[in-house]
Amino acid sequence: MPNKLKLKIDGEYVEANQGDSVLDAAKAADKFIPSLCHVKGLSGVGSCRLCMVEVAGVPRPLPACTTPATEGMVISTVSEKLTKYRRMIMQLLLSERNHVCAVCVSNGNCELQDMATRLGVTHSEFPYRYPRLPVDASHPRFVLDHNRCILCTRCVRVCAEVEGANTWNVVKRGIHSMVAADLNQDWGESDSCTMCGKCVQSCPTGALAIKGKAVEEMTKHTDTVSRLAATRGGTR
Ligand code: FES
């Protein structure tokens, strides 16, 4: 078949389409690679670093979501080193903000929680920072809790790439980075927000939630975002 690439993942030959990332190719071959910032249909940014894989001939691990699949590539998705890295990254994510599941509306329906469980991470060996971060409840329908945010930027990308509203941005730098509506104002004051809720549906944690939802009710539908992206010409 034209334009098909052949590569080897964990010792198995798989085919990928031109333009696919290593993560796309692995998923198509039913291989699990941990990921949090990736959403099918949105651009890849490689921000969570959980999807690190080893590529033959490359001295350092590469993020599968932003590494294009190429002909003849030989990839390992499982190794002692990768497991160690992924667990360390997960612990850093957990220690950065206040991920206290017992008092989170997404408890039981949280991708961060699920991924930590899958990676066998129950706590962080790094000191917890316990930052004092605000909760923006100014929007009539939704709420933003910065304490739960992992800065995956799914909300930023879905708002720009699918909804076209460009409400969300990231302000500040490094550990102080935060998502912000419009010109860093209260979400409820945003002129650009269309109230579509795609940011909420894309959010992997309890950082973005629908007001008035109880714990068991706050489920997310990221697959709907991917379907929308596909119908609007997304290719990833
Ligand atoms: S999924 Fe690749 S870096 Fe987050």
Coordinates of C-alpha atoms and ligand atoms in Angstrom, one line a residue:
M1 CA 0.0 0.0 0.0
P2 CA 1.5 3.4 -0.9
N3 CA 2.6 5.8 1.8
K4 CA 2.7 3.1 4.5
L5 CA 5.7 3.0 6.8
K6 CA 7.0 -0.1 8.4
L7 CA 8.5 0.1 11.8
K8 CA 9.3 -2.2 14.7
I9 CA 7.7 -1.7 18.1
D10 CA 8.7 -4.0 20.9
G11 CA 10.0 -6.5 18.5
E12 CA 6.9 -6.5 16.3
Y13 CA 6.6 -5.1 12.8
V14 CA 3.8 -2.6 12.5
E15 CA 2.6 -0.3 9.8
A16 CA 1.9 3.4 10.1
N17 CA 0.6 6.1 7.9
Q18 CA 2.8 9.0 6.7
G19 CA 2.5 11.8 9.2
D20 CA 1.7 9.4 12.1
S21 CA 3.5 9.9 15.4
V22 CA 5.2 7.0 17.2
L23 CA 2.2 7.1 19.6
D24 CA -0.3 6.9 16.8
A25 CA 1.6 3.9 15.4
A26 CA 1.8 2.2 18.8
K27 CA -1.9 2.8 19.5
A28 CA -2.9 1.4 16.1
A29 CA -0.9 -1.7 16.9
D30 CA -2.7 -2.0 20.3
K31 CA 0.4 -1.1 22.3
F32 CA 0.0 0.9 25.4
I33 CA 2.2 3.9 26.0
P34 CA 1.3 6.1 29.0
S35 CA 0.1 9.6 27.9
L36 CA -1.7 12.5 29.5
C37 CA -1.3 15.6 27.4
H38 CA -2.1 13.8 24.1
V39 CA -5.7 13.9 22.7
K40 CA -6.4 12.3 19.3
G41 CA -7.2 15.1 16.9
L42 CA -5.4 17.9 18.8
S43 CA -1.8 18.9 18.0
G44 CA 0.9 17.2 20.0
V45 CA 3.0 19.3 22.4
G46 CA 4.9 16.8 24.4
S47 CA 4.3 18.5 27.7
C48 CA 3.7 15.7 30.1
R49 CA 6.7 13.6 29.0
L50 CA 5.0 10.3 30.1
C51 CA 5.0 8.8 26.6
M52 CA 8.8 8.6 26.5
V53 CA 10.1 5.7 24.4
E54 CA 13.5 4.4 23.4
V55 CA 14.4 4.6 19.7
A56 CA 17.4 2.6 18.4
G57 CA 20.3 4.8 17.6
V58 CA 19.0 7.7 19.7
P59 CA 20.9 8.1 23.0
R60 CA 18.0 9.6 25.0
P61 CA 14.3 8.8 25.3
L62 CA 11.9 10.6 23.0
P63 CA 8.3 11.6 23.5
A64 CA 6.2 9.2 21.3
C65 CA 3.5 11.8 20.8
T66 CA 5.7 14.4 19.0
T67 CA 8.1 12.0 17.4
P68 CA 7.1 11.2 13.8
A69 CA 7.1 7.5 12.8
T70 CA 9.7 6.9 10.1
E71 CA 10.5 4.0 7.9
G72 CA 12.6 1.3 9.6
M73 CA 12.4 2.8 13.1
V74 CA 13.0 0.4 16.0
I75 CA 11.2 1.4 19.2
S76 CA 11.0 0.0 22.7
T77 CA 8.0 1.1 24.8
V78 CA 8.9 -1.0 27.8
S79 CA 12.1 -1.1 29.8
E80 CA 13.3 -0.7 33.3
K81 CA 14.7 2.8 32.5
L82 CA 11.4 3.9 31.0
T83 CA 9.4 2.6 33.9
K84 CA 11.6 4.5 36.3
Y85 CA 11.3 7.7 34.3
R86 CA 7.5 7.5 34.0
R87 CA 7.1 6.8 37.7
M88 CA 9.4 9.8 38.5
I89 CA 7.5 12.0 36.1
M90 CA 4.2 11.0 37.6
Q91 CA 5.5 11.7 41.1
L92 CA 6.7 15.1 40.0
L93 CA 3.2 15.8 38.6
L94 CA 1.6 14.8 41.8
S95 CA 4.0 16.8 44.0
E96 CA 3.7 20.0 42.0
R97 CA 0.1 21.0 42.9
N98 CA -2.6 19.8 45.3
H99 CA -3.9 16.6 43.9
V100 CA -6.0 15.5 46.8
C101 CA -8.3 12.9 45.3
A102 CA -10.5 12.6 48.4
V103 CA -11.8 16.2 47.9
C104 CA -11.8 16.3 44.1
V105 CA -14.9 16.3 41.9
S106 CA -13.1 14.1 39.4
N107 CA -12.2 11.4 42.0
G108 CA -12.9 8.1 40.2
N109 CA -13.0 9.7 36.8
C110 CA -9.6 11.2 36.5
E111 CA -6.9 10.3 34.0
L112 CA -4.1 11.5 36.3
Q113 CA -5.4 9.2 39.0
D114 CA -5.9 6.3 36.6
M115 CA -2.4 6.7 35.2
A116 CA -0.8 6.9 38.6
T117 CA -2.6 3.7 39.5
R118 CA -1.5 2.0 36.3
L119 CA 2.1 3.1 36.8
G120 CA 2.0 1.8 40.4
V121 CA 2.5 5.3 41.9
T122 CA 0.7 5.8 45.2
H123 CA 2.6 8.8 46.5
S124 CA 5.5 11.1 45.7
E125 CA 9.0 10.7 47.0
F126 CA 9.6 14.3 46.1
P127 CA 8.5 17.0 48.6
Y128 CA 5.0 18.1 48.0
R129 CA 4.9 21.9 47.2
Y130 CA 1.4 22.5 48.5
P131 CA 1.0 25.8 46.6
R132 CA -1.8 28.1 47.4
L133 CA -3.6 28.5 44.1
P134 CA -6.9 30.1 43.3
V135 CA -10.2 28.6 42.2
D136 CA -12.0 30.6 39.5
A137 CA -15.7 30.1 39.9
S138 CA -16.7 33.2 38.1
H139 CA -18.0 31.4 35.0
P140 CA -21.8 30.7 35.0
R141 CA -21.4 27.1 34.0
F142 CA -17.9 25.9 34.7
V143 CA -15.2 26.1 37.4
L144 CA -11.4 26.2 37.1
D145 CA -9.4 24.9 40.0
H146 CA -5.7 25.6 39.4
N147 CA -4.8 23.2 42.2
R148 CA -5.7 20.3 40.0
C149 CA -4.1 21.5 36.8
I150 CA -1.2 19.6 35.3
L151 CA -0.6 22.2 32.5
C152 CA -1.2 19.6 29.8
T153 CA -2.7 22.5 27.7
R154 CA -5.4 20.3 26.3
C155 CA -7.9 23.1 27.1
V156 CA -5.7 25.6 25.3
R157 CA -5.4 23.5 22.2
V158 CA -9.1 22.3 22.0
C159 CA -10.2 25.9 22.4
A160 CA -7.9 27.1 19.6
E161 CA -7.9 24.2 17.2
V162 CA -11.5 22.9 17.5
E163 CA -13.7 25.6 18.8
G164 CA -11.6 28.5 17.4
A165 CA -12.3 30.7 20.3
N166 CA -8.7 31.0 21.6
T167 CA -9.9 31.8 25.1
W168 CA -7.2 29.8 26.9
N169 CA -3.5 30.6 27.2
V170 CA -0.6 29.8 29.5
V171 CA 0.8 32.7 31.5
K172 CA 4.0 33.0 33.5
R173 CA 7.0 30.7 33.3
G174 CA 8.2 27.4 34.7
I175 CA 6.7 26.2 38.0
H176 CA 4.6 29.4 38.1
S177 CA 2.9 28.7 34.8
M178 CA -0.9 28.8 34.9
V179 CA -3.7 28.6 32.3
A180 CA -5.5 31.9 31.9
A181 CA -8.6 33.1 30.1
D182 CA -8.2 35.9 27.6
L183 CA -5.9 38.5 29.0
N184 CA -5.5 36.7 32.3
Q185 CA -8.8 37.7 33.6
D186 CA -11.6 35.9 35.5
W187 CA -13.1 33.3 33.2
G188 CA -16.6 34.7 33.8
E189 CA -15.4 38.0 32.3
S190 CA -14.1 36.4 29.1
D191 CA -15.5 37.9 25.9
S192 CA -14.2 35.1 23.8
C193 CA -15.5 32.1 25.7
T194 CA -18.4 30.5 23.8
M195 CA -19.4 28.3 26.8
C196 CA -19.1 25.3 24.6
G197 CA -17.4 23.2 27.4
K198 CA -14.9 21.5 25.1
C199 CA -12.1 22.6 27.5
V200 CA -13.9 20.9 30.4
Q201 CA -14.4 17.7 28.4
S202 CA -10.8 17.6 27.4
C203 CA -9.3 18.2 30.8
P204 CA -7.8 15.0 32.2
T205 CA -8.2 16.0 35.9
G206 CA -10.6 17.9 38.1
A207 CA -9.0 21.3 37.1
L208 CA -12.0 22.1 34.8
A209 CA -15.4 20.9 35.9
I210 CA -19.1 21.6 35.3
K211 CA -20.6 23.5 38.2
G212 CA -23.1 21.6 40.3
K213 CA -21.8 18.2 39.4
A214 CA -21.2 15.7 42.2
V215 CA -18.2 13.4 42.3
E216 CA -19.7 10.4 40.4
E217 CA -21.4 12.7 37.9
M218 CA -18.3 14.6 36.7
T219 CA -17.3 12.4 33.8
K220 CA -15.4 13.7 30.8
H221 CA -15.9 12.8 27.2
T222 CA -12.5 13.4 25.5
D223 CA -13.6 11.0 22.7
T224 CA -16.2 13.5 21.7
V225 CA -13.5 16.1 21.3
S226 CA -11.6 13.7 19.0
R227 CA -14.7 13.0 16.9
L228 CA -15.3 16.7 16.5
A229 CA -11.7 17.3 15.6
A230 CA -11.9 14.5 13.0
T231 CA -15.1 15.8 11.4
R232 CA -13.5 19.3 11.2
G233 CA -10.5 18.0 9.2
G234 CA -8.1 16.9 12.0
T235 CA -5.7 14.3 10.9
R236 CA -3.9 13.2 14.0
Ligands
FES1 S1 1.6 12.4 25.8 FE1 3.6 12.7 24.9 S2 4.5 14.1 26.3 FE2 2.4 13.9 27.0

